[in-house]
PDB file of C-alpha atoms in Angstrom:
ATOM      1  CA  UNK R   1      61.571 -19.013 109.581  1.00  0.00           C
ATOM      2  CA  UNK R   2      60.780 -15.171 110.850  1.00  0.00           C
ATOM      3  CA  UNK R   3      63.435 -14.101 108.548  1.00  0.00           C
ATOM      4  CA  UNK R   4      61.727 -16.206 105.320  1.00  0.00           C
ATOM      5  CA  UNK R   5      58.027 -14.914 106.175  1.00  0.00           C
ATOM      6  CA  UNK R   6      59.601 -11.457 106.521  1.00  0.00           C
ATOM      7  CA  UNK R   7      61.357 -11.591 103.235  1.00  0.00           C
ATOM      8  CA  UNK R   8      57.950 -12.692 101.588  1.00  0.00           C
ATOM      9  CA  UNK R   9      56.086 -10.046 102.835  1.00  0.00           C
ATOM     10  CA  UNK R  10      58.331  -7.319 102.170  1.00  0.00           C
ATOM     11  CA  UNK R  11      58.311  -9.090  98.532  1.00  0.00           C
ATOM     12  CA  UNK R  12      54.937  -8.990  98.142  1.00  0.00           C
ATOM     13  CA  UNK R  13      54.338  -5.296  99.734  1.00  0.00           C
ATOM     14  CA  UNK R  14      56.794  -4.269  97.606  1.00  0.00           C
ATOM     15  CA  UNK R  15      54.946  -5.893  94.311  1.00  0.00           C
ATOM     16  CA  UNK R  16      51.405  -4.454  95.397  1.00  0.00           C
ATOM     17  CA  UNK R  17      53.262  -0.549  95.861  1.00  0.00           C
ATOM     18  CA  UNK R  18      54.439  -0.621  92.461  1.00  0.00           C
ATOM     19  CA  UNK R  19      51.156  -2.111  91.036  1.00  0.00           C
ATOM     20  CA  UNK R  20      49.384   0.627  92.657  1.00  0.00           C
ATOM     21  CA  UNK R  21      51.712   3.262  92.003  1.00  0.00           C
ATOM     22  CA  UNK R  22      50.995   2.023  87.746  1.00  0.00           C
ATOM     23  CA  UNK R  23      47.567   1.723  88.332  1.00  0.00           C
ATOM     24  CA  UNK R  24      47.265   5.668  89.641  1.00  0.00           C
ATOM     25  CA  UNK R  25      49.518   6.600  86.419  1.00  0.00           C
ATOM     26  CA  UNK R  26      47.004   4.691  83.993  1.00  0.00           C
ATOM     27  CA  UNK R  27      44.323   6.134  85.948  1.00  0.00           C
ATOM     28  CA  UNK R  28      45.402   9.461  85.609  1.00  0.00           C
ATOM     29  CA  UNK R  29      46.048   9.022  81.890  1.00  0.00           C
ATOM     30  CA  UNK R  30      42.776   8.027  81.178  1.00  0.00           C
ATOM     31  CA  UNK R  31      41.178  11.003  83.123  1.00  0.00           C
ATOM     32  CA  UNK R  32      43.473  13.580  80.909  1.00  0.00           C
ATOM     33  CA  UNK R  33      42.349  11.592  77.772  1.00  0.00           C
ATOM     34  CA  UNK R  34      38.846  11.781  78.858  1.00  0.00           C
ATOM     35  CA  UNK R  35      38.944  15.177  79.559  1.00  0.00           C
ATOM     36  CA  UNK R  36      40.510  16.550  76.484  1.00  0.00           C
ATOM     37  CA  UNK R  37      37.853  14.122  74.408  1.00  0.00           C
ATOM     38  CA  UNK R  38      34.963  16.065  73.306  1.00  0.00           C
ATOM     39  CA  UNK R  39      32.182  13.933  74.667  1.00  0.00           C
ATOM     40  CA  UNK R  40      29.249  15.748  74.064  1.00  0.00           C
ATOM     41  CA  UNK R  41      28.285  18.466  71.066  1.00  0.00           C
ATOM     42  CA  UNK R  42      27.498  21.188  73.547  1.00  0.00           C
ATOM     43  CA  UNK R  43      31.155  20.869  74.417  1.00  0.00           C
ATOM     44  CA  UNK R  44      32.783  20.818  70.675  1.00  0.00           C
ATOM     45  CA  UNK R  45      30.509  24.406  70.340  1.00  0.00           C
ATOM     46  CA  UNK R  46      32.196  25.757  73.424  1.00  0.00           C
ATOM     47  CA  UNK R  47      35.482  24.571  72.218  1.00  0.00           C
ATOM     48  CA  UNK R  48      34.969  25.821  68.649  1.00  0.00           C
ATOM     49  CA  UNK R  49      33.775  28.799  70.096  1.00  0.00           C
ATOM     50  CA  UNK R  50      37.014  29.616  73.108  1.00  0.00           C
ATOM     51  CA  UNK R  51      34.277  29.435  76.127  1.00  0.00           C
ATOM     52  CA  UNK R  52      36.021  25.928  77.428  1.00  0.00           C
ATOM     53  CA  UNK R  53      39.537  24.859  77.514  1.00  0.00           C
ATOM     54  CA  UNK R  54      41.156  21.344  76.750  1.00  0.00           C
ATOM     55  CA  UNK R  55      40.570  20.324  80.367  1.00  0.00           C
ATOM     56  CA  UNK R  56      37.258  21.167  80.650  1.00  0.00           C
ATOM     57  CA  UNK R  57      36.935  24.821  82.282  1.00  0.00           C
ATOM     58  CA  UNK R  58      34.423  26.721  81.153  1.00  0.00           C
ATOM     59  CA  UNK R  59      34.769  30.129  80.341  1.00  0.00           C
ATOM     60  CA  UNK R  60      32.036  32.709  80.477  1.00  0.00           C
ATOM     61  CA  UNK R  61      31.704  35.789  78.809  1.00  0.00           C
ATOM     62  CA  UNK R  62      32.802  37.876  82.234  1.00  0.00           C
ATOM     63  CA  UNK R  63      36.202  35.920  82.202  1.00  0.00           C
ATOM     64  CA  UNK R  64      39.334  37.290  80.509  1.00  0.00           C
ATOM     65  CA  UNK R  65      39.646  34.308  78.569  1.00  0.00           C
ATOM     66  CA  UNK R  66      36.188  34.184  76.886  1.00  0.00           C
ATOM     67  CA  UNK R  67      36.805  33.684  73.422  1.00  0.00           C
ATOM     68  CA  UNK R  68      40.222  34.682  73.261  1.00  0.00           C
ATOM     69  CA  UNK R  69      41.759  34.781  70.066  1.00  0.00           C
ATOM     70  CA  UNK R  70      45.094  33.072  71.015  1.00  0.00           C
ATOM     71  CA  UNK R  71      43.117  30.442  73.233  1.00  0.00           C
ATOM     72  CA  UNK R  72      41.451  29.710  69.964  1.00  0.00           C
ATOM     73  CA  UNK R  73      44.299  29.109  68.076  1.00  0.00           C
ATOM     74  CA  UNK R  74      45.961  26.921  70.477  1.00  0.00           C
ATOM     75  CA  UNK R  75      43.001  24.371  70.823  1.00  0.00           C
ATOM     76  CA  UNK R  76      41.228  24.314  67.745  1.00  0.00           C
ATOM     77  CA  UNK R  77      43.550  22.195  65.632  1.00  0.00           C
ATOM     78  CA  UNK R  78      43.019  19.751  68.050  1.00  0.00           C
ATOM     79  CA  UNK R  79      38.617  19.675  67.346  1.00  0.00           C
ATOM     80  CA  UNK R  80      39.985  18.085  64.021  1.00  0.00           C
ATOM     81  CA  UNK R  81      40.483  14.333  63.431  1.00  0.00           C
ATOM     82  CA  UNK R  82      44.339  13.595  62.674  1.00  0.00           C
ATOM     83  CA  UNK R  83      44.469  10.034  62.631  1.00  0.00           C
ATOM     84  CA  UNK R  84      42.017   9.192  59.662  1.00  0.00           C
ATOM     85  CA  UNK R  85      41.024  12.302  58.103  1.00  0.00           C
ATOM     86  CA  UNK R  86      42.408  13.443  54.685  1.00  0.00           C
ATOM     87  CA  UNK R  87      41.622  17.254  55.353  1.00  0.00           C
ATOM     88  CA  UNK R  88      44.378  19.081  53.404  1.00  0.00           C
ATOM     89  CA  UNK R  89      46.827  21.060  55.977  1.00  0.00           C
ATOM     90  CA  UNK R  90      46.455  24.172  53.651  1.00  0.00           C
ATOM     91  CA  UNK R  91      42.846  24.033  53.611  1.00  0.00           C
ATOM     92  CA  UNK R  92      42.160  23.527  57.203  1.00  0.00           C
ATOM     93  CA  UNK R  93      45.002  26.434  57.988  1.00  0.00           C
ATOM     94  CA  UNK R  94      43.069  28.669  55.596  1.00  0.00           C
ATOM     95  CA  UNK R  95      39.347  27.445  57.592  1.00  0.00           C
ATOM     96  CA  UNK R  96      41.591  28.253  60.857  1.00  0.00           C
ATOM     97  CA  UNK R  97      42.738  32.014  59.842  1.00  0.00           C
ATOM     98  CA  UNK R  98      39.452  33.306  58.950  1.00  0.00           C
ATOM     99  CA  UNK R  99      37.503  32.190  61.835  1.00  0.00           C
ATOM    100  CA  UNK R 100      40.350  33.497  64.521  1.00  0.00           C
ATOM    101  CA  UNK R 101      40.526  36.405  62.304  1.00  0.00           C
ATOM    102  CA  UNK R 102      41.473  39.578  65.025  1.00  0.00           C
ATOM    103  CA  UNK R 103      38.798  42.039  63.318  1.00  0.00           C
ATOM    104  CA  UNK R 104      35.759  39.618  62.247  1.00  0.00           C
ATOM    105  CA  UNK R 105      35.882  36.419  64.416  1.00  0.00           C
ATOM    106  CA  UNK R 106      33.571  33.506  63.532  1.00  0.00           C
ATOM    107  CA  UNK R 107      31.913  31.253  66.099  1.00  0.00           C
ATOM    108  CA  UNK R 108      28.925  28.903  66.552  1.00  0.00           C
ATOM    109  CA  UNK R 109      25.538  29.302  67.584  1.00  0.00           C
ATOM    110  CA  UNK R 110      23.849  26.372  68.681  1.00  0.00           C
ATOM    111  CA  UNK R 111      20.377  27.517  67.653  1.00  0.00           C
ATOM    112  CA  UNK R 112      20.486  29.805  64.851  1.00  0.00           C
ATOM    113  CA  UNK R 113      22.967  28.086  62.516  1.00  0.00           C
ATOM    114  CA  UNK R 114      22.549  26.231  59.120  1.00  0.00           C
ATOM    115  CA  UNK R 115      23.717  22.943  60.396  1.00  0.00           C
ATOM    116  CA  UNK R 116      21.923  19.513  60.844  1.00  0.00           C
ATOM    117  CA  UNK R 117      22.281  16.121  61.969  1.00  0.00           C
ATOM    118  CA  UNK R 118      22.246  13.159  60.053  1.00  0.00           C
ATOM    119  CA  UNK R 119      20.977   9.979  61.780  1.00  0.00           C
ATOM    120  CA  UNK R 120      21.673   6.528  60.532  1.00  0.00           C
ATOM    121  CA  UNK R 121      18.728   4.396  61.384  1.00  0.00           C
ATOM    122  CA  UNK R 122      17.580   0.726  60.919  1.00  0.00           C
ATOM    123  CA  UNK R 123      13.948  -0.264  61.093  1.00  0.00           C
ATOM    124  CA  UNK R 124      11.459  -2.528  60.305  1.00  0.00           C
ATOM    125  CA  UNK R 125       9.648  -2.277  57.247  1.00  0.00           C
ATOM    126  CA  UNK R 126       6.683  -4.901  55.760  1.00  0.00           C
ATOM    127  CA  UNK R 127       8.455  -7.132  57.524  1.00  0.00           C
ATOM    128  CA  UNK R 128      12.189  -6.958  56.773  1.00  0.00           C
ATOM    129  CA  UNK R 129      14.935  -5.151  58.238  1.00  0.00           C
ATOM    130  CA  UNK R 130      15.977  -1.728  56.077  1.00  0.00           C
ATOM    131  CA  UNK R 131      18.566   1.058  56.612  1.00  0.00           C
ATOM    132  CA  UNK R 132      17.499   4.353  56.410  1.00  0.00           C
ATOM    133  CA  UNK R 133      18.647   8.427  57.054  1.00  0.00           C
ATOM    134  CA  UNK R 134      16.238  10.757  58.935  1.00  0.00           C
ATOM    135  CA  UNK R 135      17.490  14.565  58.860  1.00  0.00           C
ATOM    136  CA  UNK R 136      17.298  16.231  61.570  1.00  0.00           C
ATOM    137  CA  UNK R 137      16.977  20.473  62.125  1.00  0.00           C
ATOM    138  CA  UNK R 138      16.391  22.289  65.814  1.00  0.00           C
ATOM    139  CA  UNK R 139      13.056  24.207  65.380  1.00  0.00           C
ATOM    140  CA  UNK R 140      12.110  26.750  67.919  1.00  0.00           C
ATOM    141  CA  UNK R 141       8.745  25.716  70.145  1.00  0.00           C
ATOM    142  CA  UNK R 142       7.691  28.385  72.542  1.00  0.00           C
ATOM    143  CA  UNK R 143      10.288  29.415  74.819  1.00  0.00           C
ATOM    144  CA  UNK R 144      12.672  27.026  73.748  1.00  0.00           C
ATOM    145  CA  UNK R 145      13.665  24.553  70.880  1.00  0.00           C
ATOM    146  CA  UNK R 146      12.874  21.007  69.929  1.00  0.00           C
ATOM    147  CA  UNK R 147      14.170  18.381  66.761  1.00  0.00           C
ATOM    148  CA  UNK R 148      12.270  17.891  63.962  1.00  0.00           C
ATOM    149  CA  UNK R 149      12.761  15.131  61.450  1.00  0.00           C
ATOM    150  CA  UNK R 150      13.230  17.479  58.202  1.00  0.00           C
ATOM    151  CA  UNK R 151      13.805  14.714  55.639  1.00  0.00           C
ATOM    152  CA  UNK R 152      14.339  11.026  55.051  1.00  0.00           C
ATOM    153  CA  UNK R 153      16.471   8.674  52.527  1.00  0.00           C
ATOM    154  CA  UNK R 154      15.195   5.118  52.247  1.00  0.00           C
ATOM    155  CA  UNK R 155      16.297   2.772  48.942  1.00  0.00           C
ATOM    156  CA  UNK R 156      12.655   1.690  49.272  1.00  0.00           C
ATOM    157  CA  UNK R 157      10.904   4.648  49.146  1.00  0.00           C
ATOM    158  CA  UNK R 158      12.608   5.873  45.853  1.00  0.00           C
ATOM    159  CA  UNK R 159      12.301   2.230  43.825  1.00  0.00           C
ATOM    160  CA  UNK R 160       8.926   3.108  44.241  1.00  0.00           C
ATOM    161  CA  UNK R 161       9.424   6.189  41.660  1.00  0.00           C
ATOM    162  CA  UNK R 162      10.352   5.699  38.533  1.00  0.00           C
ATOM    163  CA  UNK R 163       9.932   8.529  36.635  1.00  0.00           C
ATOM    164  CA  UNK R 164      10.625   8.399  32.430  1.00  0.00           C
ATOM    165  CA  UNK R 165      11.931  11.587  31.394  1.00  0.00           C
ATOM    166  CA  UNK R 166      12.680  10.932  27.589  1.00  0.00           C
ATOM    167  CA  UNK R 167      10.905  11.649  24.311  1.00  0.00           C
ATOM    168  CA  UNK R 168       9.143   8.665  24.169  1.00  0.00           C
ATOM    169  CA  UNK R 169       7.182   8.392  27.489  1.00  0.00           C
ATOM    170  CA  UNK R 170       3.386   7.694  28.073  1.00  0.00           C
ATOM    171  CA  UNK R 171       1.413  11.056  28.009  1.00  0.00           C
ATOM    172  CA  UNK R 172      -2.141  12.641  27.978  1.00  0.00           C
ATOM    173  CA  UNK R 173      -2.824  14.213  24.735  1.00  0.00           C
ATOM    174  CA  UNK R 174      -3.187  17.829  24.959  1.00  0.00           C
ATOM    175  CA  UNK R 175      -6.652  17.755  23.077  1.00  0.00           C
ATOM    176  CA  UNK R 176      -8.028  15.770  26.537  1.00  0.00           C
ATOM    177  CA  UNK R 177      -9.750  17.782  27.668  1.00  0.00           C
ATOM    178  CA  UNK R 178     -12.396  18.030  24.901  1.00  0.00           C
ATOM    179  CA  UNK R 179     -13.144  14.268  25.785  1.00  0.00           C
ATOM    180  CA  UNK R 180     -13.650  15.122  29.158  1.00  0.00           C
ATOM    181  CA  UNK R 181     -10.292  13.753  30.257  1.00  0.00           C
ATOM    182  CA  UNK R 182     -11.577   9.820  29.240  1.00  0.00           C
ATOM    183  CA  UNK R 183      -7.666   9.439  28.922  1.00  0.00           C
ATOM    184  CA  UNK R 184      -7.131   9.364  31.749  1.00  0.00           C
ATOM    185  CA  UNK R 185      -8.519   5.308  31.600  1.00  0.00           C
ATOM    186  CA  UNK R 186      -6.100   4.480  29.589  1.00  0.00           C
ATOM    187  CA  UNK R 187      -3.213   6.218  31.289  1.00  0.00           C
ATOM    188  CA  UNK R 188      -3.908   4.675  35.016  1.00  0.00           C
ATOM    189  CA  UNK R 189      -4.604   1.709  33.267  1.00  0.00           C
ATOM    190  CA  UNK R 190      -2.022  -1.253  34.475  1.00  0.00           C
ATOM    191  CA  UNK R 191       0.418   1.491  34.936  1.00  0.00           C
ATOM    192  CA  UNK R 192       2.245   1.448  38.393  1.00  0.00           C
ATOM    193  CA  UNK R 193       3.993   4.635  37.950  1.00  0.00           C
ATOM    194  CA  UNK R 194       1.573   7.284  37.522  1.00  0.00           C
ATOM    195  CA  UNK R 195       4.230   9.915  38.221  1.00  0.00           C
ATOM    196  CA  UNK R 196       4.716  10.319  34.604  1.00  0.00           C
ATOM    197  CA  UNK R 197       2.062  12.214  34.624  1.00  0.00           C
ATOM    198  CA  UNK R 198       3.336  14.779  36.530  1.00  0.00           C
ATOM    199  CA  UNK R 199       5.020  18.162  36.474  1.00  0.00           C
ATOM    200  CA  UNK R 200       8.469  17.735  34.814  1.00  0.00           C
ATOM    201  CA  UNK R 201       9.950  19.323  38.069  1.00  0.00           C
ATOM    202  CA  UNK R 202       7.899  16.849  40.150  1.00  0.00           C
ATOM    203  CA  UNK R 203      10.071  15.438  43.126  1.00  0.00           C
ATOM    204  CA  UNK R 204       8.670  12.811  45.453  1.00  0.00           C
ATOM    205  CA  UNK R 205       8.230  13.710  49.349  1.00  0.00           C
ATOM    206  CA  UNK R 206       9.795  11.139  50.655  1.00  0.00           C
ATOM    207  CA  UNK R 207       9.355  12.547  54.184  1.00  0.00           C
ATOM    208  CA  UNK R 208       5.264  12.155  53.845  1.00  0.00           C
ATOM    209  CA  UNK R 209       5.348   8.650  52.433  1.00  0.00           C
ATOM    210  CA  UNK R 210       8.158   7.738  55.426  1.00  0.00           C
ATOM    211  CA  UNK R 211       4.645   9.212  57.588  1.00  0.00           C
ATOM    212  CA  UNK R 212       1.969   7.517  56.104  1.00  0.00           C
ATOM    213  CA  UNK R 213       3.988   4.394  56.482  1.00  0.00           C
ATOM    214  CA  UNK R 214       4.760   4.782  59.875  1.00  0.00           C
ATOM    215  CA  UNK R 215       1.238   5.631  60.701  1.00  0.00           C
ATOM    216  CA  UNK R 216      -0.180   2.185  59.061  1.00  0.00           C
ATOM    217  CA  UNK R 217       2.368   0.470  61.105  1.00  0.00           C
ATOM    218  CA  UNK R 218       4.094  -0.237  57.986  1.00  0.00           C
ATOM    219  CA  UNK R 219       7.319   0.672  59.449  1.00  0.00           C
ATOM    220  CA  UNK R 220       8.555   0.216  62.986  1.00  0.00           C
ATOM    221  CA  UNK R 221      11.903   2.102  64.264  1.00  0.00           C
ATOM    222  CA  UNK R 222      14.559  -0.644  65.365  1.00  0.00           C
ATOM    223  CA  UNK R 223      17.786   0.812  66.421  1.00  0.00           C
ATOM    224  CA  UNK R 224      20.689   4.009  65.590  1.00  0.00           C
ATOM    225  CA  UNK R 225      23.155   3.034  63.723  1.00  0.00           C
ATOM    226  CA  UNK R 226      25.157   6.116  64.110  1.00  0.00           C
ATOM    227  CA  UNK R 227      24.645  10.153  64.131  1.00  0.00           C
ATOM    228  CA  UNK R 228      26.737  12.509  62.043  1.00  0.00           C
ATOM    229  CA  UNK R 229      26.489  16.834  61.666  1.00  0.00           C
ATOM    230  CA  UNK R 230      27.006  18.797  58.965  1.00  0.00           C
ATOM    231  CA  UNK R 231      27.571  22.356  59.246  1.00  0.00           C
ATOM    232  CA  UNK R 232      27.261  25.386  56.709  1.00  0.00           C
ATOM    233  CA  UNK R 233      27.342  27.994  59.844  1.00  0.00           C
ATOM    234  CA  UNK R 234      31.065  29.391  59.026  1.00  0.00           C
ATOM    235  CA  UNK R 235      30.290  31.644  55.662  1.00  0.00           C
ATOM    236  CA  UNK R 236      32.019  29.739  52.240  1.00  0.00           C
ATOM    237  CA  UNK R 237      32.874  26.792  54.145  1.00  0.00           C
ATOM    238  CA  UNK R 238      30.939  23.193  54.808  1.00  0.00           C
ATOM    239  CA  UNK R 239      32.271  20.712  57.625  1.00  0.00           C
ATOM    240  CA  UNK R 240      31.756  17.369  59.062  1.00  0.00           C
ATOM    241  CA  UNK R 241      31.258  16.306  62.361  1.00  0.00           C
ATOM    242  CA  UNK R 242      31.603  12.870  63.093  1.00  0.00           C
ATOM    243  CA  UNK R 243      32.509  10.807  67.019  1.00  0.00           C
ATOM    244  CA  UNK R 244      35.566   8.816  67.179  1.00  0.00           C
ATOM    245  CA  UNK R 245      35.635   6.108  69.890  1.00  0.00           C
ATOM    246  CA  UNK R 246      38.733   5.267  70.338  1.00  0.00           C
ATOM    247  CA  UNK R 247      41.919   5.901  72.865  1.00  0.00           C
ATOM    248  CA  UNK R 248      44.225   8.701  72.749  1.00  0.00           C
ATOM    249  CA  UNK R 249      43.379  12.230  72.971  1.00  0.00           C
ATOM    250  CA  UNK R 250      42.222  12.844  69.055  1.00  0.00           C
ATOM    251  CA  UNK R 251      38.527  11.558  70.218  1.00  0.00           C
ATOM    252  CA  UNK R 252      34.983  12.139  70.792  1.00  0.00           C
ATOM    253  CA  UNK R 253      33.309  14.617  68.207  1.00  0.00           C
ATOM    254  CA  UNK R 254      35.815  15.788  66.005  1.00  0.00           C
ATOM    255  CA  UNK R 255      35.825  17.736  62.270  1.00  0.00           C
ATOM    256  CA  UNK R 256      35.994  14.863  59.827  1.00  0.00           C
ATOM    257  CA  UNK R 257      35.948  16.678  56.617  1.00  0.00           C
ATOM    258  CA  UNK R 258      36.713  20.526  55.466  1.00  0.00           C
ATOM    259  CA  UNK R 259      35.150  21.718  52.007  1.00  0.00           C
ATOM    260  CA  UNK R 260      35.753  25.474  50.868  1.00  0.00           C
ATOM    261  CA  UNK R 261      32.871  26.320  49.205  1.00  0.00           C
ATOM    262  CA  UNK R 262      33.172  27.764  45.641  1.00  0.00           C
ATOM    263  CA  UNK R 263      29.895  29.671  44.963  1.00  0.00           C
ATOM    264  CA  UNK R 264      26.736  29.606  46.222  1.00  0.00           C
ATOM    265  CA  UNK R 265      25.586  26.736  44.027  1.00  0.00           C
ATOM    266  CA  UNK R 266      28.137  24.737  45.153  1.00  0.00           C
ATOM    267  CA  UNK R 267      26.623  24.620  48.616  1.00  0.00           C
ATOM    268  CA  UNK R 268      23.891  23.889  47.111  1.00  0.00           C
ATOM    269  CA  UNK R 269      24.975  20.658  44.936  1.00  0.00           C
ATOM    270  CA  UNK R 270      26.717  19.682  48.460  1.00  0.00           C
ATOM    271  CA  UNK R 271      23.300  19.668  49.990  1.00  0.00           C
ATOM    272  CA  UNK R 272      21.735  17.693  47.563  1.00  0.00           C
ATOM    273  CA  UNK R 273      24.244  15.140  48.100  1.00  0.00           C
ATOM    274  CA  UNK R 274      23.781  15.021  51.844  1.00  0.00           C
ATOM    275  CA  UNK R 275      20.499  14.760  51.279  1.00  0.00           C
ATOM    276  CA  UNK R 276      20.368  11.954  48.501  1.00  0.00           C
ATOM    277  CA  UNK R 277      18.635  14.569  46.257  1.00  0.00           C
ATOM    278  CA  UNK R 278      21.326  14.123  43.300  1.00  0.00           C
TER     279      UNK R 278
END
């Protein structure tokens, strides 16, 4: 009977030992995933920039590693997203040379680049739930810096513009003003787009009317749906920076999408389609 109870418990010691001993190597897994995931944005800038390693270490600028050219090139590859991406090998390679380039090195700076985050938003408007994008810029305040909300996109603040650019729209005859403008009566009359009126390189501010509405309690914010950045910091090129949730170490904020950028106007037409302006 000894002998039987013995057996079990070396059975079940043994069990628990190699459980344990699995558990630790999981463990210990997840903690090197973790720490090669860039979790926060302050950390893919130190990355980008060679001032922290894979692991975590930060580097300062006393330290013979401080953005280190080779350091660069070994970690970098890894700030971009390889599982979903379709960033072309020859494009990100060519992004990758210039910006480890020995005699004129590119990095980022956290408070004077052109970058900007994009912010994915739900809230409630006259009553019903809408989706919406607020743009967002760092703007220095005193001694230090702050967000701003520099622009919106809402579907239901542009359906209320509706602008007729052709040859036949409604205008005020240019002779109006030697009837005192009376015109205008019949122009505001039963018309609920009065922009036509306007300037033919009249754009709506979509960031005051998102105000106004706000401050009438017209609109109430509801939730994030999700954040994204867009950079133009690294000179003729535009990237994406988007988080990845997921296991493995290709996570946390990584470089989603690599443009070269032709000209000067084509960073311009790739604004105006980040910010809904085309």
């Amino acid at each position: 009977m000894r002998l039987l109870i013995g057996l079990i418990f070396l059975t079940i010691f043994f069990h628990s030992s190699v459980s344990q001993s699995g558990l630790t190597d999981d463990m210990k897994e997840t903690e090197n995933q973790l720490a090669a995931s860039n979790k926060q944005i302050n950390q893919f800038f130190r990355r980008f920039n060679g001032e922290e390693d894979e692991n975590g270490k930060r580097f300062y600028s006393s330290d013979k590693k401080y953005r280190e050219a080779s350091l660069r090139k070994k970690y970098l590859p890894a700030l971009f997203d390889s599982e979903t991406s379709q960033i072309d090998a020859a494009t990100a390679s060519e992004f990758l040379k210039q910006i480890t380039d020995k005699k004129n090195p590119e990095f980022l700076d956290f408070h004077n680049d052109d970058w900007l985050a994009e912010v994915n938003t739900e809230f409630i408007y006259k009553g019903k739930n809408i989706s919406g994008l607020l743009y967002m810029r760092l703007q220095q305040q005193g001694q230090g810096y702050e967000w701003i909300i520099e622009d919106v996109a809402f579907d239901q603040f542009q359906n209320l513009f509706d602008k007729d650019t052709s040859a036949t729209k409604k205008f005020m005859h240019p002779l109006s003003h030697e009837l005192d403008f009376m015109t205008m009566r019949k122009a505001f009359k039963d018309n609920n787009h009065i922009e036509q009126f306007t300037a033919r390189n009249y754009s709506p501010d979509f960031l005051t009317v998102f105000i106004y509405e706000m401050n009438q309690g017209n609109m109430k914010f509801k939730t994030i749906k999700n954040v994204k950045f867009h950079f133009f910091s690294i000179d003729g090129w535009y990237f994406s920076l988007a988080n990845f949730n997921r296991p493995g170490y290709n996570s946390g904020w990584l470089i989603s999408s690599l443009v070269q950028l032709q000209s000067d106007s084509h960073k311009q037409q790739l604004k105006n389609y980040i910010y809904n302006k085309n």
